[in-house]
Every structure is written in structure tokens, then in C-alpha cells.
Short mmCIF file of C-alpha atoms in Angstrom, two decimals:
data_model
loop_
_atom_site.label_atom_id
_atom_site.label_comp_id
_atom_site.label_asym_id
_atom_site.label_seq_id
_atom_site.Cartn_x
_atom_site.Cartn_y
_atom_site.Cartn_z
CA MET Z 25 -11.50 -32.26 -4.24
CA ALA Z 26 -9.23 -35.12 -3.76
CA ASN Z 27 -10.61 -36.50 -7.28
CA LYS Z 28 -10.07 -32.83 -9.19
CA GLU Z 29 -6.66 -31.89 -10.58
CA ILE Z 30 -6.02 -28.28 -9.77
CA LYS Z 31 -4.38 -26.29 -12.43
CA ILE Z 32 -2.78 -22.98 -11.95
CA ARG Z 33 -2.40 -20.47 -14.82
CA SER Z 34 -2.07 -16.78 -15.26
CA TYR Z 35 -5.17 -14.50 -15.35
CA VAL Z 36 -6.80 -13.88 -18.85
CA ARG Z 37 -9.28 -10.86 -18.51
CA GLN Z 38 -11.72 -12.05 -20.98
CA ILE Z 39 -11.93 -15.50 -19.32
CA ASP Z 40 -11.82 -14.63 -15.40
CA ARG Z 41 -12.73 -11.03 -14.80
CA ILE Z 42 -16.40 -11.85 -14.25
CA ARG Z 43 -15.40 -15.20 -12.47
CA ILE Z 44 -12.89 -13.51 -10.13
CA GLU Z 45 -15.76 -10.80 -9.18
CA ASP Z 46 -17.97 -13.54 -8.19
CA LEU Z 47 -15.36 -15.89 -6.63
CA GLU Z 48 -14.59 -12.34 -4.45
CA ARG Z 49 -18.27 -12.13 -3.74
CA ARG Z 50 -18.66 -15.45 -2.19
CA CYS Z 51 -15.57 -14.63 -0.38
CA ALA Z 52 -17.19 -11.58 1.11
CA VAL Z 53 -16.94 -10.75 5.07
CA GLY Z 54 -19.78 -9.45 6.53
CA MET Z 55 -19.83 -6.17 8.41
CA SER Z 56 -22.85 -6.75 10.02
CA LYS Z 57 -25.99 -8.72 9.56
CA ASN Z 58 -27.16 -7.11 6.28
CA THR Z 59 -24.24 -5.09 5.24
CA PHE Z 60 -21.04 -5.97 3.63
CA LEU Z 61 -17.97 -3.92 2.94
CA PHE Z 62 -15.93 -4.45 -0.14
CA THR Z 63 -13.55 -2.90 -2.65
CA ASP Z 64 -14.91 -1.92 -6.10
CA THR Z 65 -11.97 -2.52 -8.54
CA MET Z 66 -13.97 -0.99 -11.12
CA GLY Z 67 -13.72 -3.97 -13.52
CA ASP Z 68 -10.06 -4.22 -13.17
CA PRO Z 69 -9.09 -7.17 -10.73
CA ILE Z 70 -5.25 -6.50 -10.94
CA CYS Z 71 -5.58 -2.51 -10.34
CA ARG Z 72 -3.50 -3.07 -7.31
CA ILE Z 73 -0.50 -4.38 -9.28
CA ARG Z 74 -0.99 -3.00 -12.52
CA HIS Z 75 1.48 -0.03 -11.89
CA SER Z 76 4.19 -2.30 -10.66
CA PRO Z 77 7.32 -3.11 -12.86
CA LEU Z 78 6.47 -6.72 -13.24
CA TYR Z 79 3.48 -8.44 -12.00
CA ASN Z 80 1.09 -11.54 -12.29
CA MET Z 81 -2.34 -12.96 -11.18
CA LEU Z 82 -2.60 -16.57 -10.94
CA VAL Z 83 -5.77 -18.28 -10.84
CA ALA Z 84 -6.46 -21.98 -9.67
CA GLU Z 85 -9.18 -24.17 -11.75
CA ALA Z 86 -10.88 -27.47 -10.60
CA ASP Z 87 -12.87 -28.71 -13.17
CA ASN Z 88 -13.16 -25.41 -15.05
CA GLU Z 89 -14.24 -24.02 -11.82
CA LEU Z 90 -12.13 -20.76 -10.68
CA VAL Z 91 -11.56 -21.91 -7.08
CA GLY Z 92 -8.78 -19.34 -5.85
CA VAL Z 93 -6.73 -16.63 -6.97
CA ILE Z 94 -3.39 -15.01 -5.90
CA GLN Z 95 -1.31 -11.56 -6.94
CA GLY Z 96 2.28 -10.92 -6.98
CA SER Z 97 4.71 -8.00 -8.29
CA ILE Z 98 8.28 -7.64 -8.41
CA LYS Z 99 10.52 -4.50 -7.91
CA ILE Z 100 14.08 -3.78 -7.03
CA VAL Z 101 14.52 -2.27 -3.45
CA THR Z 102 16.91 -0.99 -0.49
CA ILE Z 103 17.01 -4.31 1.68
CA ASP Z 104 19.90 -3.26 3.92
CA CYS Z 105 19.99 0.22 5.06
CA SER Z 106 23.73 -0.24 6.45
CA THR Z 107 24.95 -1.19 3.03
CA GLN Z 108 22.50 0.20 0.84
CA ASP Z 109 22.13 -3.66 -0.70
CA ARG Z 110 19.56 -3.52 -3.26
CA ALA Z 111 17.52 -6.60 -4.27
CA SER Z 112 14.85 -8.02 -6.15
CA VAL Z 113 11.52 -8.45 -4.05
CA GLY Z 114 8.21 -10.08 -4.92
CA TYR Z 115 4.93 -8.97 -2.98
CA ILE Z 116 2.39 -11.40 -2.61
CA LEU Z 117 -1.15 -9.83 -2.00
CA GLY Z 118 -4.66 -10.99 -2.73
CA LEU Z 119 -4.97 -14.47 -1.97
CA ARG Z 120 -8.36 -15.78 -2.12
CA VAL Z 121 -9.77 -19.40 -1.91
CA SER Z 122 -13.56 -20.28 -2.68
CA PRO Z 123 -15.41 -20.92 0.57
CA LEU Z 124 -16.49 -24.52 -0.38
CA HIS Z 125 -12.85 -25.58 -1.12
CA ARG Z 126 -10.74 -24.22 1.62
CA ARG Z 127 -8.73 -26.38 4.03
CA LYS Z 128 -7.88 -28.44 0.76
CA GLY Z 129 -4.33 -27.04 0.27
CA ILE Z 130 -5.18 -24.89 -2.87
CA GLY Z 131 -4.06 -21.39 -0.96
CA SER Z 132 -0.46 -23.45 -0.56
CA ILE Z 133 -0.34 -24.62 -4.03
CA LEU Z 134 -1.00 -20.76 -5.19
CA VAL Z 135 1.67 -19.51 -2.61
CA ARG Z 136 4.00 -21.95 -3.97
CA THR Z 137 3.53 -21.14 -7.57
CA MET Z 138 3.94 -17.57 -7.17
CA GLU Z 139 6.89 -18.12 -5.20
CA GLU Z 140 8.21 -20.21 -8.26
CA TRP Z 141 7.12 -17.28 -10.66
CA PHE Z 142 9.20 -14.75 -8.58
CA ILE Z 143 12.11 -17.27 -8.78
CA ALA Z 144 12.09 -17.38 -12.53
CA ASN Z 145 11.92 -13.64 -12.51
CA ASN Z 146 15.19 -13.50 -10.36
CA ALA Z 147 13.50 -12.31 -7.36
CA GLU Z 148 15.56 -12.59 -4.08
CA PHE Z 149 13.14 -12.35 -1.52
CA ALA Z 150 9.24 -12.57 -1.05
CA TYR Z 151 7.34 -10.73 1.48
CA MET Z 152 3.68 -10.30 2.39
CA ALA Z 153 1.71 -7.89 4.57
CA THR Z 154 -1.26 -9.09 6.84
CA GLU Z 155 -2.74 -8.32 10.38
CA LYS Z 156 -1.25 -9.67 13.45
CA ASN Z 157 -4.63 -11.15 14.46
CA ASN Z 158 -5.10 -13.01 11.24
CA GLU Z 159 -4.38 -16.48 12.39
CA ALA Z 160 -4.88 -18.23 8.96
CA SER Z 161 -2.84 -16.00 6.97
CA VAL Z 162 0.04 -16.06 9.79
CA LYS Z 163 -0.18 -19.89 9.85
CA LEU Z 164 -0.18 -20.06 6.19
CA PHE Z 165 3.13 -18.13 5.42
CA ILE Z 166 4.95 -18.68 8.37
CA ASN Z 167 4.31 -22.27 9.47
CA LYS Z 168 3.95 -23.53 6.00
CA HIS Z 169 5.92 -21.48 3.55
CA GLY Z 170 8.69 -20.54 6.12
CA PHE Z 171 8.14 -16.63 5.95
CA VAL Z 172 9.49 -14.65 9.05
CA LYS Z 173 8.18 -11.80 10.91
CA PHE Z 174 9.81 -8.66 9.67
CA ARG Z 175 8.49 -5.59 10.45
CA GLU Z 176 5.24 -3.93 12.17
CA PRO Z 177 4.26 -0.35 10.41
CA ALA Z 178 1.37 1.27 11.42
CA ILE Z 179 -1.64 2.52 9.03
CA LEU Z 180 -2.50 5.71 9.93
CA VAL Z 181 -6.02 7.20 8.86
CA ASN Z 182 -7.50 10.54 9.09
CA PRO Z 183 -11.05 11.47 8.07
CA VAL Z 184 -11.40 14.38 5.50
CA GLY Z 185 -13.89 17.12 6.76
CA ASN Z 186 -16.02 19.54 4.81
CA ARG Z 187 -14.03 22.46 5.59
CA THR Z 188 -10.38 23.55 4.69
CA LEU Z 189 -7.94 23.63 7.40
CA HIS Z 190 -5.63 26.60 8.64
CA ILE Z 191 -2.34 26.43 7.44
CA SER Z 192 0.19 29.05 9.41
CA SER Z 193 1.36 32.02 7.30
CA LYS Z 194 4.83 31.58 8.75
CA VAL Z 195 5.05 28.38 6.53
CA GLU Z 196 5.56 28.48 2.57
CA ILE Z 197 4.42 25.26 0.63
CA LEU Z 198 5.80 24.72 -2.89
CA LYS Z 199 5.36 22.02 -5.12
CA LEU Z 200 8.20 20.28 -6.56
CA LYS Z 201 9.36 19.49 -10.28
CA THR Z 202 9.56 15.67 -10.68
CA GLU Z 203 13.26 15.71 -11.16
CA GLN Z 204 13.84 17.88 -8.00
CA ALA Z 205 11.38 15.33 -5.96
CA GLU Z 206 13.59 12.41 -7.54
CA TYR Z 207 16.62 13.90 -6.29
CA LEU Z 208 15.63 14.49 -2.88
CA TYR Z 209 14.30 11.13 -2.37
CA ARG Z 210 17.35 9.43 -3.90
CA ARG Z 211 19.65 11.73 -1.68
CA PHE Z 212 17.85 11.36 1.74
CA MET Z 213 16.04 8.17 1.52
CA ALA Z 214 17.73 5.88 -0.86
CA SER Z 215 19.11 3.91 2.35
CA THR Z 216 15.68 3.62 3.84
CA GLU Z 217 14.13 -0.02 3.93
CA PHE Z 218 12.24 -1.04 0.69
CA PHE Z 219 13.17 2.45 -1.02
CA PRO Z 220 12.09 1.43 -4.57
CA HIS Z 221 14.87 1.73 -7.18
CA ASP Z 222 12.42 3.23 -9.99
CA ILE Z 223 10.90 6.18 -7.61
CA ASP Z 224 11.18 8.00 -11.05
CA ARG Z 225 8.40 5.90 -12.41
CA ILE Z 226 6.42 6.46 -9.06
CA LEU Z 227 6.71 9.87 -9.35
CA THR Z 228 5.65 10.02 -13.03
CA ASN Z 229 2.66 7.80 -12.60
CA LYS Z 230 -0.70 9.34 -13.59
CA LEU Z 231 -1.93 8.35 -10.04
CA SER Z 232 0.72 10.66 -8.49
CA LEU Z 233 -0.65 14.12 -7.87
CA GLY Z 234 2.75 15.56 -7.21
CA THR Z 235 5.30 16.23 -4.12
CA TRP Z 236 5.39 19.10 -1.81
CA ILE Z 237 7.84 20.72 0.56
CA ALA Z 238 7.32 23.10 3.48
CA TYR Z 239 9.91 25.20 4.88
CA PRO Z 240 9.85 28.45 6.96
CA ARG Z 241 8.54 31.72 5.16
CA GLY Z 242 11.56 33.89 4.91
CA GLU Z 243 14.01 31.48 4.09
CA SER Z 244 14.60 30.66 0.18
CA TRP Z 245 14.10 27.58 -1.70
CA SER Z 246 15.27 27.65 -5.43
CA THR Z 247 12.43 26.79 -8.03
CA VAL Z 248 15.50 26.08 -10.26
CA PHE Z 249 16.79 22.31 -9.96
CA GLU Z 250 20.16 23.09 -8.38
CA PRO Z 251 21.42 19.76 -6.62
CA ASP Z 252 24.27 21.56 -4.72
CA ARG Z 253 21.94 24.41 -3.51
CA HIS Z 254 21.73 25.05 0.48
CA LEU Z 255 18.60 23.65 1.69
CA PRO Z 256 16.53 25.53 4.29
CA THR Z 257 17.23 25.00 8.21
CA SER Z 258 14.11 22.82 8.33
CA TRP Z 259 12.00 21.25 5.69
CA ALA Z 260 9.61 18.58 5.35
CA MET Z 261 8.29 16.61 2.20
CA VAL Z 262 5.11 14.63 1.15
CA SER Z 263 4.05 12.95 -1.74
CA ILE Z 264 0.39 12.20 -2.79
CA TRP Z 265 -0.92 8.92 -4.53
CA ASN Z 266 -4.51 9.27 -5.96
CA SER Z 267 -5.89 6.00 -5.05
CA VAL Z 268 -9.51 7.34 -5.39
CA GLU Z 269 -8.94 7.05 -9.52
CA LEU Z 270 -7.85 3.21 -8.53
CA PHE Z 271 -10.51 1.61 -6.87
CA LYS Z 272 -13.40 2.85 -4.66
CA LEU Z 273 -14.74 1.54 -1.21
CA ARG Z 274 -18.47 0.69 -0.67
CA VAL Z 275 -20.94 -0.61 1.58
CA GLY Z 276 -23.98 -2.77 0.42
CA LYS Z 277 -26.20 -5.54 0.66
CA ALA Z 278 -24.71 -9.04 0.65
CA SER Z 279 -26.75 -9.42 -2.99
CA MET Z 280 -24.69 -6.66 -4.40
CA SER Z 281 -21.73 -7.27 -6.64
CA CYS Z 282 -18.42 -6.80 -4.36
CA LEU Z 283 -14.97 -7.38 -4.25
CA MET Z 284 -13.53 -8.02 -1.04
CA SER Z 285 -9.83 -7.68 0.52
CA ALA Z 286 -9.10 -8.90 4.08
CA LYS Z 287 -6.95 -5.43 4.40
CA SER Z 288 -9.64 -3.20 2.89
CA SER Z 289 -12.35 -4.79 4.62
CA LYS Z 290 -10.70 -4.00 8.17
CA PHE Z 291 -9.77 -0.39 6.94
CA VAL Z 292 -13.43 0.19 5.98
CA GLU Z 293 -14.73 -1.32 9.00
CA ARG Z 294 -12.75 1.16 11.09
CA ILE Z 295 -13.27 4.09 8.86
CA PHE Z 296 -16.94 3.73 8.27
CA PRO Z 297 -18.59 4.87 11.78
CA CYS Z 298 -16.76 8.24 11.60
CA LEU Z 299 -18.11 9.27 8.06
CA ASN Z 300 -21.68 9.66 9.35
CA LEU Z 301 -22.69 8.09 6.33
CA PRO Z 302 -26.39 6.41 6.57
CA ILE Z 303 -26.23 2.77 5.88
CA ILE Z 304 -29.05 2.45 3.17
CA PRO Z 305 -29.98 -1.12 2.55
CA ASP Z 306 -29.50 -1.19 -1.10
CA PHE Z 307 -26.00 0.94 -1.27
CA ILE Z 308 -24.29 4.12 -0.35
CA GLN Z 309 -22.15 6.46 -2.47
CA PRO Z 310 -18.64 4.91 -3.24
CA PHE Z 311 -15.61 6.85 -1.79
CA GLY Z 312 -11.75 6.74 -1.94
CA PHE Z 313 -8.57 7.73 -0.27
CA TYR Z 314 -5.42 9.59 -0.94
CA PHE Z 315 -2.55 7.99 0.24
CA MET Z 316 0.69 10.09 1.58
CA PHE Z 317 4.05 8.41 1.10
CA GLY Z 318 7.44 9.48 1.13
CA LEU Z 319 7.15 11.58 4.12
CA TYR Z 320 10.52 12.90 5.26
CA GLY Z 321 11.84 16.13 7.13
CA GLU Z 322 15.03 17.76 8.28
CA GLY Z 323 15.68 20.35 10.96
CA LEU Z 324 14.25 21.17 14.59
CA ARG Z 325 11.06 22.40 12.76
CA SER Z 326 10.54 19.58 10.57
CA HIS Z 327 7.75 18.25 12.75
CA ILE Z 328 5.87 21.37 12.67
CA LEU Z 329 6.12 21.76 8.91
CA LEU Z 330 5.18 18.04 8.40
CA ARG Z 331 1.83 19.02 10.11
CA SER Z 332 1.45 21.78 7.85
CA LEU Z 333 1.77 19.73 4.90
CA CYS Z 334 -0.60 16.95 6.17
CA ARG Z 335 -3.29 19.99 6.26
CA PHE Z 336 -2.24 21.00 2.94
CA VAL Z 337 -3.07 17.29 1.97
CA HIS Z 338 -6.33 17.52 3.84
CA ASN Z 339 -7.45 20.78 1.85
CA LEU Z 340 -6.62 19.26 -1.50
CA ALA Z 341 -8.63 16.39 -0.60
CA THR Z 342 -11.66 18.19 0.26
CA GLN Z 343 -11.77 19.13 -3.56
CA CYS Z 344 -12.54 15.71 -4.49
CA LYS Z 345 -15.96 14.64 -3.87
CA ASP Z 346 -15.10 10.78 -3.52
CA CYS Z 347 -12.10 11.47 -1.39
CA LYS Z 348 -13.37 10.84 2.32
CA VAL Z 349 -9.93 9.48 4.22
CA ILE Z 350 -6.31 10.28 4.19
CA VAL Z 351 -4.00 7.13 4.68
CA THR Z 352 -0.58 6.91 5.22
CA GLU Z 353 1.69 4.02 6.89
CA VAL Z 354 4.67 4.50 8.71
CA GLY Z 355 7.73 1.92 10.61
CA GLU Z 356 6.83 1.62 14.14
CA GLY Z 357 9.86 3.32 15.13
CA ASP Z 358 9.77 6.48 12.72
CA ILE Z 359 9.99 9.71 14.78
CA LEU Z 360 7.44 11.14 12.21
CA ARG Z 361 4.66 9.03 13.41
CA SER Z 362 3.54 11.27 16.41
CA HIS Z 363 3.30 14.38 14.06
CA ILE Z 364 0.98 12.68 11.51
CA PRO Z 365 -2.84 13.79 12.13
CA HIS Z 366 -4.79 10.77 12.32
CA SER Z 367 -7.50 9.27 14.01
CA ARG Z 368 -6.76 6.61 16.97
CA LEU Z 369 -10.14 5.05 16.46
CA LEU Z 370 -9.90 4.39 12.90
CA SER Z 371 -5.96 3.92 12.55
CA PHE Z 372 -4.40 0.59 13.40
CA PRO Z 373 -0.92 -0.62 14.37
CA ASP Z 374 -1.46 -4.06 13.62
CA ASP Z 375 -0.02 -4.57 10.41
CA LEU Z 376 2.66 -7.38 9.93
CA TRP Z 377 5.23 -7.66 7.31
CA CYS Z 378 6.74 -11.00 6.65
CA ILE Z 379 9.63 -11.89 4.63
CA LYS Z 380 11.57 -15.07 3.03
CA ALA Z 381 14.84 -15.59 1.19
CA LEU Z 382 14.17 -17.27 -2.14
CA LYS Z 383 17.80 -17.93 -2.77
CA LYS Z 384 20.18 -19.61 -0.46
CA ASP Z 385 22.76 -17.32 -0.69
CA ARG Z 386 20.37 -14.54 0.48
CA ALA Z 387 19.12 -16.43 3.81
CA SER Z 388 21.69 -14.91 5.94
CA THR Z 389 20.63 -11.54 4.78
CA SER Z 390 17.23 -12.55 5.62
CA PHE Z 391 18.03 -13.72 8.95
CA GLU Z 392 19.88 -10.54 9.94
CA LEU Z 393 17.07 -8.44 8.67
CA THR Z 394 14.59 -10.10 11.15
CA ARG Z 395 17.10 -9.89 14.13
CA ALA Z 396 17.94 -6.23 13.26
CA PRO Z 397 16.13 -3.54 15.65
CA SER Z 398 13.56 -1.82 13.60
CA LEU Z 399 14.55 1.26 12.05
CA LYS Z 400 13.15 4.86 12.40
CA SER Z 401 11.44 4.63 9.01
CA ILE Z 402 10.36 2.31 5.89
CA PHE Z 403 9.44 3.19 2.76
CA VAL Z 404 5.68 2.21 1.50
CA ASP Z 405 5.33 1.82 -2.05
CA PRO Z 406 1.80 3.55 -3.18
CA ARG Z 407 1.89 0.61 -5.90
CA GLU Z 408 0.99 -1.69 -3.40
CA VAL Z 409 -1.75 0.01 -1.27
#
């Protein structure tokens, strides 16, 4: 590699799609001796960032051989809850380096180039997510590129059964209009860490199935958008993102075409035993998941109402033949966490978010964020799942 010049450029579908699929296959991690887990992006390697306001995929080439890739997206979010300070942040994901070209600095070149793209597009911070026990990723970003540990959210996973779940007759569940959902999110969650400024674009995205509220039956909730209207004594809300239409998860032999990601491979590795799906030598049916985001509640009974909403989401998922699990991600101090149905066996509290200031005048803000205690909630953008 010392004699080969590394060229970094943006992804070109006509040239790179098949080569990236091949790279991802060579980066695959085995679940067992003969079986591999992978994410099928259905012919769209940038599906995980395509719905972000601004995004880019970079590829690394050596003598016309594709040896590495990285993805990034930029958005405006709430960065300081106490002041509702907003900032433009770049999210790094999907870093891959060909096994034959690792430990040669290609990953660092890709990260540095993506940071340069962030800065050129006025991003003030960069952040990334990994698992606590991913030593290679932690060393690369923290030791070599100056990222610092920021938050440790938990990923909660619940399997979808074949039967619908009972919802109490004392609970009323209503689907909100998009403008009603936007109003409530901006009113109650605008100060939440990483709340996206373009929440309206998320709610109107074709992958967003909608936003629902739950409140005690007998109390009223106007179906007409009235910002000043009195809200029920207790209520809860949740939105659903249809990841089934974005990518599928599969299990197959090492010889199958596959697209791996470190996060999704661990996700599948945990959920697979509970699905009771047979491991067939050649393949099994692909499956997907619904992602719950924007979970919020007010009032003494909000936790009970949230449980009813989670049951409602489960029942919706039973109508989608490819949806096998429901996923959400919550802050480590979120008071709603214990009230969200999930399997301890499938869920994992080992997610780690790391952040870095890209501008000198933001360095103090970055330091304050990492020193501040973990707040009760964090907004996880479904476009980055």
C-alpha cells in the first residue's frame, strides 16, 4: 500500500454500487461457521442517509480498486438543552475498509476527508455512534481523531408476535395530522438534545407512517388543530418509521451477496434466536423492523398510555408480513425507558455516541456537553437508524 496512492472521491452509483456490494461482502462478519448476517440495502448503498437534508458517501481507491467507504450526513439540531442552542452537526456512519488493506491508515483518511466535507458545509460538530466494546472504532475516533464520549443511549428491541395485543378500553388512541404532530414536537421536545430543526420533513417523509397519541377515554382531544386548546390530564405520543421499506435484514451463507454493518450485524445477532426462524443453508426470508421515535408523555398516567401506544404499534406491525421486530433508542436517563416493552435478551444498552467540535469557537460547548450529566431524553433521528 505504501506504493499505492489513495484517492478519495464521492460515490458514483453507476461506477461504485456493485463494487461497494463486493467490499461489504468481503467485510462480512460471521454469525456462525457457515452462516452470515447482513443488511440488504436493495441496491441502494446510501439508503441510510438518503433522507437526510445533506449527505455524502466517500470511496477510497488504490490503483482503481475500491478499498474503503464512509458515509456522512448534516442537519441542524438542538445541541444545548439549557439554552436551546442549535448547531449544524455531521453524522459519520458506514466506515468500511477492505480486509486486505486494513491497518494502513485508510480509515483515518476517510474520517479526515469526511470531516473536511462537514467543515466545507458549515457543520460545527461531528458525531458518531458505535458499541462500547468496539475497541477498533473507539480507538480510531477517540484516540486518533479527538472525539470524546458523549451519551450512552439504549437500543430496545421487541419481537412482533403473530397475534394482536389487547389494548385497554379505558384508553383512546388517535392518529394526529402532520401539523398537529409538528406543533406538539416543537412545543414539548424542541429543547431535547439532538432534536432536528426539520422535524416537519421527517413527519412528511414517505417512510413515516404517522404519529399517534393516547389519552384517557372520556377526556377530549380536538381533531381540529388548536394550539391553545387545553390538553388531557395525561397523554403520550409516538411516531413510527417504516424501515422495512428502506432495507431488509437477512441470514445466509458466506457465498451470498450481502451488505454488512457493525451495528446491524449485532442487532440481528441478538434478535435472530427469538424469531424461531430455521437457519437454511442457502437463505431465509428477509425481514425488517418498525422504528419508534419521538416518544413523549405528560401527566401521571403517561407511562400507562405509552404502553398502550407500544401495543398499538405492535398490532400495526403484525399487518406487515416482513416486520419481525420493533426498535427504539432512548437516553440512559429517560424516565419512559422502563415502560417501553422490550426483550432484555434482544435489547442492548451498549450504544455509545461520541462528539467532536469542528470549529474552535465551539470547543467549549463540546467540553460542556460531555461534562454535563446525562439528561432524561435524547431525540434519535429515524433517518440515521
